[in-house]
Amino acid sequence: MARTTSLSGFPEWLPEERIVEQHVLDELRRTFELHGFSSIETRAVETVEQLLRKGEIDKEVYGVSRLHQDEDEKTPREGALALHFDLTVPFARYVVENNGYLTFPFRRYQIQKVWRGERPQEGRAREFTQADIDVVGDGTLAFRYDVELALVMIEALSRLPIPPFVLRVNNRKLAEGFYRGIGLDDAPAVLREIDKLEKIGREAVIANLQANVGASAEQAASALDLASIRTEDTSFVEQVRALGVSNELLEEGLSELADVVGEAARRAPGKVNADLSIARGLDYYTGTVYETVLVGHEQLGSVCSGGRYESLASTGKKNFPGVGLSIGVTRLVTRILSQNMARPSRAVPSAVLVALNDDASWSAAQDVAGQLRARGIATEVAASPQKFGKQIRYAERRGIPFVWFSTVQEDGSVTHGVKDIRSGEQVTADPTAWQPPREDVHPTVQASETA
Amino acid sequence: MARTTSLSGFPEWLPEERIVEQHVLDELRRTFELHGFSSIETRAVETVEQLLRKGEIDKEVYGVSRLHQDEDEKTPREGALALHFDLTVPFARYVVENNGYLTFPFRRYQIQKVWRGERPQEGRAREFTQADIDVVGDGTLAFRYDVELALVMIEALSRLPIPPFVLRVNNRKLAEGFYRGIGLDDAPAVLREIDKLEKIGREAVIANLQANVGASAEQAASALDLASIRTEDTSFVEQVRALGVSNELLEEGLSELADVVGEAARRAPGKVNADLSIARGLDYYTGTVYETVLVGHEQLGSVCSGGRYESLASTGKKNFPGVGLSIGVTRLVTRILSQNMARPSRAVPSAVLVALNDDASWSAAQDVAGQLRARGIATEVAASPQKFGKQIRYAERRGIPFVWFSTVQEDGSVTHGVKDIRSGEQVTADPTAWQPPREDVHPTVQASETA
């Protein structure tokens, strides 16, 4: 399946690969709906103004304008349009615009493509699908949702044909409180340096903290000590306390993170880590932050990230806090396909090909097909009455497991038979009653042995 | 539900409206897969060169470029990108690029958004969803697929909560052969004038045919006579013959159209018309052409159109003929919603809200929710232990039909009860066994009485 697409960074799947992607999307949708999340979609474009409000990603944004617009429309201006680069900014706008029509706390999922003009590489495409869940409150939002959303995503990811994963959780209040407790007041600046830990290593980060944030060697070492704490349970609390820093915000963060990790560890042991090095780039997170790595594929980057924001959106009068997570569907599916982690049981939806005896039997064959479809069995009819061997080979090539034959007897009655072309076994069958084995009704997606 | 969206021509649905759209999309997908069509998606962007190959729609195309690209990238050039305006052009490119990986005849469906920079009005958005099916052959493609695809779309549309519809079918060979037979050789030019018949009326079209195509009054009248023929069965053949024109291509077209209309009339009486006025604007159709109107909503325009093209795509060596139809999903859904033709049984996926007795019971409530979800029952847990009356009102506001109560007895055992808040009836229930009535498991979409 190794193909190159004609436009770098814009992946397209073959039909059998699309079955894998569709399976992933179906499982996500099913999980989100089981947890009471409503589906919404937002338009692909936002105003440039709206998109750039949060800051420094303008280089990655694709502007959109009519090819033959007037000359004075040519430069980006207030009201100019661009493709959305995530689903959070559009969702925030949607909540503000429709808040009079929504019931809060509003639970929504949103599965759509987004676009970023970045340099393509594996795990980073220019067009890709994200699957987001968020809960948004009107004025306030219980902390409990920070716990719940982690559990929903653990359940969703557990249903996918992917390697074991770990959801790493941290808390901005914990980090910020700790930094303040040791005398470093510019928490975002510290976080930006800590965020590079996995890439550049401890010593380089310490040097950067001293050079860029004005930390002393001791402060820098202390910040790094915090970032080195990782536990699978709530024992991180003791480890932090052992660092001897005291601060009110730190306590609040410790308590929140212990709630998330404690509940998740109880319900999904081994799936969650408290990881005090997690920073997440985006500025709007204010409490819990999440990211998720596939074990053995850490260099792929996070496949599910998010956090709590005290102000996802606001109107003049109202503030809407929220908590949300986003799965990088294309990143996951690309990895599943490139490493053969899963494959579909067949390449097409069809379970049955109805063979043609002669040209005149096409309409009767459509009747048989209709009877099978009425019971949910995907069926095609051969287009021309080639020799049966050729019709069977067509089914084989397409991956259709069953071929249906109808024969008009001398007395004018019709007998039907269906052949499993994998085993060669043929049985007589009634088009109004025959059922394929359960596993053959639809293509299924199985994790490969090697995954 | 009458809202205005903040960007004209870019519709966005409320969660309960989205349930209706999702229902439409699910039914289409189900039908297409039952008929053996494989799902594919193509990237949202094509090269401008690729998009404009077919001609005169460049004013409607949205160009795409990185906001901060280099100055010399600013003007559209070879390799410049734009959003696709339909799914046919991208599909043709996909077939050419991947033809070595596909099995022909290749049956695919494709449900995606497309963009056109047109002036928005009802039935015409700037961003909208299309649902396409096509069958494409390698070198040749049996005519039979022209019949089959009409039947698939009739079945698909029949499953939607829309008014009765009529699929109108014509054939380019029939029209072109007839025009040649009366001495008018520029068939596309004649068709362009005939296409305006519904808008400007017979007299104006006759005048235009004389002025623009050089037709005599008699030729123009004869062309109009042909265009006035509409039948629900194959009797159009006799009516055409009665016009006394003889031409080989005309005969071929008559035979093909009779095949489509005859089979469709037999299988789906009243759903299909031979309509010899149908032209369809696009130049690449070469045989059968289809369009579909909702009865009583003809001014909405066609909701499902397409046709046969002898060359959908070609490489240097290979030619790929095809036949396909495209449903205007957004056009349909907009009409369904604006005229209240259908409504969802509830506004959210959740069937059950698990109430909280006190703050400590949240985790136990999650256990109950997990047991219900394991049997496919969408369930949310209340976020805070408000008075039961308040928790019930929250469920009411969201449209959740059942509220679950768990009570710890004096002996430490737990009893469960579930209340149907519509009737007020409450029964004891086992979280590992209780089932809501079938119609309450998922939100359903019913056609309204008035539709």
Tab-separated table of N, CA, C and O in Angstrom, chain A residues 3 6 12-14 18 22 26 29 33-37 39 41-44 58 61 63-68 93-94 97-98 101 107 113 117 127 144-145 263 266-267 349-350 359 362-363 366-367 373 378-379 383 398, chain B residues 3 6-7 12-14 18 22 26 29 33-37 39 41-44 58 61 63-68 93-94 97-98 101 113 117 127 144-145 263 266-267 349-350 359 362-363 366-367 373 378-379 383 398:
chain	number	residue	atom	x	y	z
A	3	ARG	N	2.142	4.134	-1.408
A	3	ARG	CA	2.022	4.975	-2.585
A	3	ARG	C	2.491	6.359	-2.196
A	3	ARG	O	2.503	6.728	-1.033
A	6	SER	N	-0.041	12.754	-4.930
A	6	SER	CA	0.468	13.734	-5.873
A	6	SER	C	0.706	15.100	-5.238
A	6	SER	O	1.347	15.955	-5.819
A	12	GLU	N	-4.370	10.778	0.802
A	12	GLU	CA	-5.630	10.207	0.290
A	12	GLU	C	-5.517	8.692	0.399
A	12	GLU	O	-4.466	8.127	0.111
A	13	TRP	N	-6.588	8.037	0.781
A	13	TRP	CA	-6.545	6.595	1.007
A	13	TRP	C	-7.151	5.831	-0.150
A	13	TRP	O	-8.112	6.294	-0.782
A	14	LEU	N	-6.602	4.659	-0.374
A	14	LEU	CA	-7.244	3.707	-1.276
A	14	LEU	C	-8.503	3.175	-0.598
A	14	LEU	O	-8.644	3.270	0.621
A	18	ARG	N	-9.360	3.276	3.313
A	18	ARG	CA	-10.469	4.091	3.803
A	18	ARG	C	-11.361	3.274	4.746
A	18	ARG	O	-11.927	3.825	5.689
A	22	GLN	N	-12.480	4.634	8.209
A	22	GLN	CA	-13.905	4.702	8.522
A	22	GLN	C	-14.192	3.937	9.820
A	22	GLN	O	-15.003	4.376	10.644
A	26	ASP	N	-15.920	5.552	12.973
A	26	ASP	CA	-17.164	4.975	13.502
A	26	ASP	C	-17.041	4.664	14.998
A	26	ASP	O	-17.972	4.898	15.766
A	29	ARG	N	-17.113	7.967	16.937
A	29	ARG	CA	-18.477	8.505	16.990
A	29	ARG	C	-19.322	7.716	17.988
A	29	ARG	O	-20.038	8.296	18.807
A	33	GLU	N	-20.998	9.345	21.332
A	33	GLU	CA	-22.459	9.385	21.483
A	33	GLU	C	-22.910	8.577	22.702
A	33	GLU	O	-23.850	8.977	23.400
A	34	LEU	N	-22.249	7.451	22.970
A	34	LEU	CA	-22.592	6.670	24.180
A	34	LEU	C	-22.406	7.512	25.433
A	34	LEU	O	-23.041	7.256	26.460
A	35	HIS	N	-21.516	8.493	25.359
A	35	HIS	CA	-21.288	9.361	26.508
A	35	HIS	C	-22.084	10.664	26.417
A	35	HIS	O	-21.807	11.609	27.153
A	36	GLY	N	-23.026	10.721	25.492
A	36	GLY	CA	-23.933	11.854	25.458
A	36	GLY	C	-23.402	13.099	24.780
A	36	GLY	O	-23.940	14.196	24.996
A	37	PHE	N	-22.368	12.962	23.953
A	37	PHE	CA	-21.874	14.127	23.225
A	37	PHE	C	-22.666	14.294	21.929
A	37	PHE	O	-22.878	13.328	21.195
A	39	SER	N	-23.164	15.719	18.104
A	39	SER	CA	-22.345	16.039	16.943
A	39	SER	C	-22.634	17.459	16.468
A	39	SER	O	-23.783	17.868	16.378
A	41	GLU	N	-20.887	20.274	13.324
A	41	GLU	CA	-19.823	20.626	12.397
A	41	GLU	C	-19.836	22.140	12.251
A	41	GLU	O	-20.891	22.767	12.307
A	42	THR	N	-18.666	22.704	12.074
A	42	THR	CA	-18.601	24.129	11.759
A	42	THR	C	-18.059	24.273	10.344
A	42	THR	O	-17.435	23.369	9.805
A	43	ARG	N	-18.320	25.441	9.744
A	43	ARG	CA	-17.806	25.693	8.397
A	43	ARG	C	-16.285	25.578	8.375
A	43	ARG	O	-15.636	25.726	9.408
A	44	ALA	N	-15.739	25.315	7.186
A	44	ALA	CA	-14.283	25.146	7.052
A	44	ALA	C	-13.534	26.467	7.181
A	44	ALA	O	-12.342	26.481	7.489
A	58	ASP	N	0.139	32.465	12.461
A	58	ASP	CA	-0.364	32.958	11.178
A	58	ASP	C	0.351	32.356	9.974
A	58	ASP	O	-0.221	32.220	8.912
A	61	VAL	N	-1.445	29.340	8.427
A	61	VAL	CA	-2.848	29.434	8.035
A	61	VAL	C	-2.985	29.559	6.516
A	61	VAL	O	-2.241	30.294	5.881
A	63	GLY	N	-5.070	31.053	3.661
A	63	GLY	CA	-6.097	32.015	3.307
A	63	GLY	C	-6.937	31.509	2.146
A	63	GLY	O	-6.477	30.698	1.338
A	64	VAL	N	-8.162	32.000	2.062
A	64	VAL	CA	-9.106	31.574	1.029
A	64	VAL	C	-9.693	32.811	0.384
A	64	VAL	O	-10.153	33.708	1.084
A	65	SER	N	-9.647	32.871	-0.940
A	65	SER	CA	-10.315	33.997	-1.591
A	65	SER	C	-10.713	33.603	-3.004
A	65	SER	O	-10.063	32.763	-3.632
A	66	ARG	N	-11.786	34.198	-3.484
A	66	ARG	CA	-12.270	33.852	-4.819
A	66	ARG	C	-11.201	34.213	-5.842
A	66	ARG	O	-10.612	35.293	-5.789
A	67	LEU	N	-10.965	33.307	-6.803
A	67	LEU	CA	-9.901	33.542	-7.779
A	67	LEU	C	-10.115	34.833	-8.540
A	67	LEU	O	-9.182	35.551	-8.838
A	68	HIS	N	-11.369	35.102	-8.865
A	68	HIS	CA	-11.632	36.289	-9.679
A	68	HIS	C	-12.273	37.413	-8.898
A	68	HIS	O	-13.145	38.113	-9.387
A	93	ARG	N	-16.288	30.114	18.616
A	93	ARG	CA	-17.159	31.053	17.912
A	93	ARG	C	-18.593	30.532	17.858
A	93	ARG	O	-19.565	31.270	18.072
A	94	TYR	N	-18.735	29.239	17.582
A	94	TYR	CA	-20.061	28.610	17.484
A	94	TYR	C	-20.833	28.755	18.805
A	94	TYR	O	-22.018	29.052	18.815
A	97	GLU	N	-21.939	32.372	19.201
A	97	GLU	CA	-23.023	32.733	18.275
A	97	GLU	C	-24.348	32.063	18.622
A	97	GLU	O	-25.411	32.621	18.382
A	98	ASN	N	-24.263	30.827	19.130
A	98	ASN	CA	-25.494	30.057	19.339
A	98	ASN	C	-25.840	29.856	20.803
A	98	ASN	O	-26.688	29.021	21.115
A	101	TYR	N	-29.257	29.125	21.984
A	101	TYR	CA	-29.944	27.922	21.491
A	101	TYR	C	-29.388	26.637	22.114
A	101	TYR	O	-29.867	25.551	21.817
A	107	ARG	N	-22.231	19.535	25.719
A	107	ARG	CA	-21.290	18.458	25.397
A	107	ARG	C	-21.321	18.252	23.908
A	107	ARG	O	-22.357	17.873	23.361
A	113	LYS	N	-12.052	17.864	9.017
A	113	LYS	CA	-10.720	18.148	8.525
A	113	LYS	C	-10.293	19.544	8.949
A	113	LYS	O	-11.114	20.456	9.058
A	117	GLY	N	-0.481	25.021	6.955
A	117	GLY	CA	0.523	25.099	5.898
A	117	GLY	C	1.917	24.740	6.369
A	117	GLY	O	2.892	25.400	6.008
A	127	GLU	N	-3.405	18.668	5.440
A	127	GLU	CA	-4.852	18.458	5.614
A	127	GLU	C	-5.001	17.217	6.469
A	127	GLU	O	-4.462	16.162	6.131
A	144	ARG	N	-15.113	18.219	37.821
A	144	ARG	CA	-15.366	16.818	37.527
A	144	ARG	C	-15.241	16.471	36.042
A	144	ARG	O	-14.879	15.356	35.677
A	145	TYR	N	-15.580	17.401	35.165
A	145	TYR	CA	-15.505	17.121	33.725
A	145	TYR	C	-14.065	16.882	33.269
A	145	TYR	O	-13.839	16.195	32.278
A	263	GLU	N	-8.788	8.676	39.731
A	263	GLU	CA	-9.974	8.052	39.141
A	263	GLU	C	-9.609	7.273	37.880
A	263	GLU	O	-10.094	6.164	37.653
A	266	ARG	N	-7.805	4.055	38.690
A	266	ARG	CA	-8.732	3.065	39.233
A	266	ARG	C	-9.536	2.403	38.103
A	266	ARG	O	-9.735	1.190	38.089
A	267	ARG	N	-9.989	3.213	37.145
A	267	ARG	CA	-10.861	2.688	36.096
A	267	ARG	C	-10.096	2.109	34.917
A	267	ARG	O	-10.607	1.260	34.204
A	349	PRO	N	-17.427	-3.142	0.374
A	349	PRO	CA	-18.564	-3.449	1.239
A	349	PRO	C	-19.325	-4.714	0.808
A	349	PRO	O	-19.928	-5.378	1.648
A	350	SER	N	-19.288	-5.059	-0.481
A	350	SER	CA	-20.116	-6.147	-1.000
A	350	SER	C	-19.796	-7.492	-0.369
A	350	SER	O	-18.645	-7.920	-0.351
A	359	ASP	N	-27.936	-12.298	-20.687
A	359	ASP	CA	-28.227	-10.881	-20.624
A	359	ASP	C	-29.629	-10.596	-20.098
A	359	ASP	O	-29.850	-9.625	-19.385
A	362	TRP	N	-30.640	-10.106	-16.067
A	362	TRP	CA	-30.153	-9.021	-15.231
A	362	TRP	C	-31.220	-8.498	-14.263
A	362	TRP	O	-30.960	-8.263	-13.088
A	363	SER	N	-32.455	-8.358	-14.795
A	363	SER	CA	-33.518	-7.816	-13.956
A	363	SER	C	-33.884	-8.795	-12.844
A	363	SER	O	-34.094	-8.395	-11.690
A	366	GLN	N	-31.326	-8.542	-10.237
A	366	GLN	CA	-31.558	-7.370	-9.384
A	366	GLN	C	-32.618	-7.679	-8.322
A	366	GLN	O	-32.557	-7.160	-7.203
A	367	ASP	N	-33.612	-8.510	-8.693
A	367	ASP	CA	-34.620	-8.896	-7.701
A	367	ASP	C	-33.970	-9.667	-6.552
A	367	ASP	O	-34.252	-9.411	-5.377
A	373	ARG	N	-30.350	-7.374	0.001
A	373	ARG	CA	-30.112	-6.043	0.601
A	373	ARG	C	-31.155	-5.714	1.661
A	373	ARG	O	-30.849	-5.031	2.640
A	378	ALA	N	-24.888	-6.495	1.726
A	378	ALA	CA	-24.432	-5.669	0.606
A	378	ALA	C	-24.188	-6.563	-0.612
A	378	ALA	O	-23.458	-7.545	-0.532
A	379	THR	N	-24.810	-6.206	-1.711
A	379	THR	CA	-24.840	-7.084	-2.883
A	379	THR	C	-24.667	-6.292	-4.159
A	379	THR	O	-25.279	-5.248	-4.325
A	383	ALA	N	-22.345	-7.176	-14.314
A	383	ALA	CA	-22.858	-6.296	-15.368
A	383	ALA	C	-23.035	-7.040	-16.685
A	383	ALA	O	-23.828	-6.629	-17.526
A	398	ARG	N	-12.153	-8.423	-6.501
A	398	ARG	CA	-12.716	-7.369	-5.662
A	398	ARG	C	-12.703	-7.756	-4.186
A	398	ARG	O	-12.900	-6.889	-3.328
B	3	ARG	N	-32.435	30.780	12.462
B	3	ARG	CA	-31.319	31.599	12.899
B	3	ARG	C	-30.651	32.142	11.653
B	3	ARG	O	-30.770	31.599	10.577
B	6	SER	N	-23.431	33.640	10.853
B	6	SER	CA	-22.626	34.864	10.826
B	6	SER	C	-21.929	35.068	9.488
B	6	SER	O	-21.421	36.143	9.212
B	7	LEU	N	-21.903	34.029	8.647
B	7	LEU	CA	-21.243	34.170	7.350
B	7	LEU	C	-22.218	33.632	6.310
B	7	LEU	O	-22.506	32.436	6.275
B	12	GLU	N	-24.515	26.427	9.202
B	12	GLU	CA	-24.092	25.605	10.338
B	12	GLU	C	-25.353	25.188	11.084
B	12	GLU	O	-26.255	26.001	11.269
B	13	TRP	N	-25.395	23.954	11.538
B	13	TRP	CA	-26.602	23.449	12.187
B	13	TRP	C	-26.459	23.418	13.699
B	13	TRP	O	-25.384	23.177	14.236
B	14	LEU	N	-27.591	23.615	14.360
B	14	LEU	CA	-27.659	23.360	15.796
B	14	LEU	C	-27.600	21.851	16.025
B	14	LEU	O	-27.857	21.075	15.104
B	18	ARG	N	-28.392	18.987	13.337
B	18	ARG	CA	-27.324	18.093	12.892
B	18	ARG	C	-27.778	16.631	12.962
B	18	ARG	O	-27.352	15.813	12.145
B	22	GLN	N	-27.302	14.185	9.980
B	22	GLN	CA	-26.582	12.928	10.193
B	22	GLN	C	-27.449	11.735	9.773
B	22	GLN	O	-26.952	10.773	9.183
B	26	ASP	N	-26.322	9.087	7.083
B	26	ASP	CA	-26.266	7.661	7.441
B	26	ASP	C	-27.080	6.807	6.472
B	26	ASP	O	-26.654	5.723	6.076
B	29	ARG	N	-25.190	6.607	3.143
B	29	ARG	CA	-24.049	5.691	3.260
B	29	ARG	C	-24.527	4.238	3.261
B	29	ARG	O	-23.969	3.381	2.571
B	33	GLU	N	-23.494	1.518	0.409
B	33	GLU	CA	-22.716	0.328	0.766
B	33	GLU	C	-23.497	-0.952	0.485
B	33	GLU	O	-22.912	-1.953	0.051
B	34	LEU	N	-24.805	-0.929	0.703
B	34	LEU	CA	-25.625	-2.108	0.368
B	34	LEU	C	-25.516	-2.447	-1.113
B	34	LEU	O	-25.698	-3.596	-1.513
B	35	HIS	N	-25.234	-1.440	-1.934
B	35	HIS	CA	-25.084	-1.671	-3.361
B	35	HIS	C	-23.614	-1.849	-3.767
B	35	HIS	O	-23.297	-1.794	-4.952
B	36	GLY	N	-22.754	-2.018	-2.799
B	36	GLY	CA	-21.370	-2.361	-3.109
B	36	GLY	C	-20.477	-1.203	-3.502
B	36	GLY	O	-19.425	-1.411	-4.113
B	37	PHE	N	-20.867	0.021	-3.157
B	37	PHE	CA	-19.999	1.164	-3.451
B	37	PHE	C	-19.005	1.352	-2.310
B	37	PHE	O	-19.374	1.328	-1.141
B	39	SER	N	-16.326	3.578	-0.120
B	39	SER	CA	-16.143	4.969	0.278
B	39	SER	C	-14.734	5.441	-0.082
B	39	SER	O	-13.763	4.729	0.131
B	41	GLU	N	-12.479	9.403	0.041
B	41	GLU	CA	-12.478	10.858	0.163
B	41	GLU	C	-11.265	11.372	-0.591
B	41	GLU	O	-10.234	10.713	-0.626
B	42	THR	N	-11.410	12.522	-1.178
B	42	THR	CA	-10.259	13.174	-1.783
B	42	THR	C	-9.958	14.440	-0.998
B	42	THR	O	-10.808	14.956	-0.276
B	43	ARG	N	-8.731	14.929	-1.130
B	43	ARG	CA	-8.349	16.165	-0.450
B	43	ARG	C	-9.264	17.315	-0.888
B	43	ARG	O	-9.845	17.272	-1.976
B	44	ALA	N	-9.367	18.331	-0.039
B	44	ALA	CA	-10.242	19.473	-0.336
B	44	ALA	C	-9.694	20.355	-1.444
B	44	ALA	O	-10.436	21.094	-2.079
B	58	ASP	N	-14.401	29.507	-13.454
B	58	ASP	CA	-13.310	29.993	-12.611
B	58	ASP	C	-13.752	31.068	-11.626
B	58	ASP	O	-13.194	31.197	-10.559
B	61	VAL	N	-14.526	29.694	-8.114
B	61	VAL	CA	-13.543	28.875	-7.405
B	61	VAL	C	-12.843	29.694	-6.308
B	61	VAL	O	-12.469	30.842	-6.520
B	63	GLY	N	-9.585	30.179	-4.348
B	63	GLY	CA	-8.163	29.881	-4.278
B	63	GLY	C	-7.702	29.762	-2.831
B	63	GLY	O	-8.305	30.341	-1.929
B	64	VAL	N	-6.628	29.010	-2.638
B	64	VAL	CA	-6.090	28.760	-1.298
B	64	VAL	C	-4.597	29.044	-1.330
B	64	VAL	O	-3.891	28.558	-2.214
B	65	SER	N	-4.111	29.844	-0.397
B	65	SER	CA	-2.664	30.051	-0.322
B	65	SER	C	-2.273	30.430	1.093
B	65	SER	O	-3.060	31.031	1.828
B	66	ARG	N	-1.060	30.053	1.474
B	66	ARG	CA	-0.605	30.352	2.824
B	66	ARG	C	-0.567	31.861	3.020
B	66	ARG	O	-0.120	32.600	2.159
B	67	LEU	N	-1.067	32.319	4.152
B	67	LEU	CA	-1.156	33.770	4.383
B	67	LEU	C	0.210	34.426	4.282
B	67	LEU	O	0.340	35.516	3.750
B	68	HIS	N	1.225	33.733	4.794
B	68	HIS	CA	2.542	34.346	4.816
B	68	HIS	C	3.502	33.744	3.814
B	68	HIS	O	4.660	33.528	4.087
B	93	ARG	N	-9.270	12.745	-11.146
B	93	ARG	CA	-7.838	12.755	-10.850
B	93	ARG	C	-7.433	11.548	-10.007
B	93	ARG	O	-6.421	10.879	-10.264
B	94	TYR	N	-8.249	11.220	-9.018
B	94	TYR	CA	-7.970	10.076	-8.137
B	94	TYR	C	-7.898	8.779	-8.950
B	94	TYR	O	-7.021	7.946	-8.722
B	97	GLU	N	-4.647	8.754	-10.935
B	97	GLU	CA	-3.468	8.559	-10.085
B	97	GLU	C	-3.369	7.158	-9.521
B	97	GLU	O	-2.283	6.628	-9.312
B	98	ASN	N	-4.530	6.558	-9.213
B	98	ASN	CA	-4.522	5.277	-8.515
B	98	ASN	C	-4.988	4.115	-9.365
B	98	ASN	O	-5.282	3.041	-8.832
B	101	TYR	N	-4.081	0.607	-8.662
B	101	TYR	CA	-4.465	0.020	-7.377
B	101	TYR	C	-5.955	-0.290	-7.291
B	101	TYR	O	-6.421	-0.798	-6.286
B	113	LYS	N	-17.693	17.920	1.630
B	113	LYS	CA	-18.047	19.316	1.372
B	113	LYS	C	-17.359	19.804	0.115
B	113	LYS	O	-16.238	19.379	-0.202
B	117	GLY	N	-17.852	30.019	-4.866
B	117	GLY	CA	-17.975	31.424	-4.470
B	117	GLY	C	-19.177	32.115	-5.092
B	117	GLY	O	-19.070	33.263	-5.525
B	127	GLU	N	-20.591	26.816	0.903
B	127	GLU	CA	-20.019	25.547	1.378
B	127	GLU	C	-21.174	24.577	1.513
B	127	GLU	O	-22.164	24.884	2.198
B	144	ARG	N	-25.526	-0.834	-18.951
B	144	ARG	CA	-26.370	-1.281	-17.836
B	144	ARG	C	-26.205	-0.440	-16.574
B	144	ARG	O	-27.133	-0.280	-15.780
B	145	TYR	N	-25.001	0.070	-16.356
B	145	TYR	CA	-24.773	0.876	-15.152
B	145	TYR	C	-25.597	2.164	-15.168
B	145	TYR	O	-25.908	2.708	-14.111
B	263	GLU	N	-36.930	0.099	-17.031
B	263	GLU	CA	-36.568	-0.659	-15.828
B	263	GLU	C	-36.934	0.121	-14.565
B	263	GLU	O	-37.439	-0.451	-13.598
B	266	ARG	N	-40.655	0.070	-13.945
B	266	ARG	CA	-41.097	-1.226	-13.467
B	266	ARG	C	-40.777	-1.391	-11.977
B	266	ARG	O	-41.588	-1.884	-11.196
B	267	ARG	N	-39.582	-0.952	-11.572
B	267	ARG	CA	-39.153	-1.169	-10.194
B	267	ARG	C	-39.603	-0.074	-9.243
B	267	ARG	O	-39.719	-0.308	-8.042
B	349	PRO	N	-27.875	12.618	21.961
B	349	PRO	CA	-27.778	11.157	21.884
B	349	PRO	C	-28.181	10.454	23.183
B	349	PRO	O	-28.641	9.308	23.141
B	350	SER	N	-28.031	11.130	24.328
B	350	SER	CA	-28.226	10.465	25.616
B	350	SER	C	-29.647	9.960	25.821
B	350	SER	O	-30.615	10.699	25.672
B	359	ASP	N	-21.957	14.046	46.473
B	359	ASP	CA	-20.735	14.196	45.710
B	359	ASP	C	-19.926	12.904	45.641
B	359	ASP	O	-19.313	12.602	44.612
B	362	TRP	N	-20.373	9.936	42.687
B	362	TRP	CA	-20.084	10.151	41.261
B	362	TRP	C	-19.427	8.922	40.630
B	362	TRP	O	-19.779	8.502	39.531
B	363	SER	N	-18.481	8.337	41.339
B	363	SER	CA	-17.766	7.212	40.768
B	363	SER	C	-18.687	5.992	40.634
B	363	SER	O	-18.657	5.287	39.615
B	366	GLN	N	-20.777	6.523	37.702
B	366	GLN	CA	-20.035	6.198	36.463
B	366	GLN	C	-20.051	4.690	36.207
B	366	GLN	O	-20.073	4.243	35.057
B	367	ASP	N	-20.024	3.889	37.298
B	367	ASP	CA	-20.103	2.439	37.121
B	367	ASP	C	-21.439	2.042	36.505
B	367	ASP	O	-21.492	1.229	35.575
B	373	ARG	N	-23.886	1.726	29.070
B	373	ARG	CA	-23.198	1.953	27.782
B	373	ARG	C	-22.726	0.644	27.167
B	373	ARG	O	-22.712	0.505	25.939
B	378	ALA	N	-26.807	5.156	25.432
B	378	ALA	CA	-26.050	6.400	25.640
B	378	ALA	C	-26.457	7.023	26.974
B	378	ALA	O	-27.638	7.243	27.233
B	379	THR	N	-25.467	7.290	27.796
B	379	THR	CA	-25.729	7.680	29.183
B	379	THR	C	-24.783	8.777	29.627
B	379	THR	O	-23.585	8.719	29.354
B	383	ALA	N	-23.277	16.122	36.896
B	383	ALA	CA	-21.965	16.594	37.344
B	383	ALA	C	-21.981	17.001	38.807
B	383	ALA	O	-20.947	17.007	39.465
B	398	ARG	N	-32.452	19.063	28.317
B	398	ARG	CA	-31.615	18.450	27.285
B	398	ARG	C	-32.409	17.492	26.403
B	398	ARG	O	-31.930	17.103	25.338
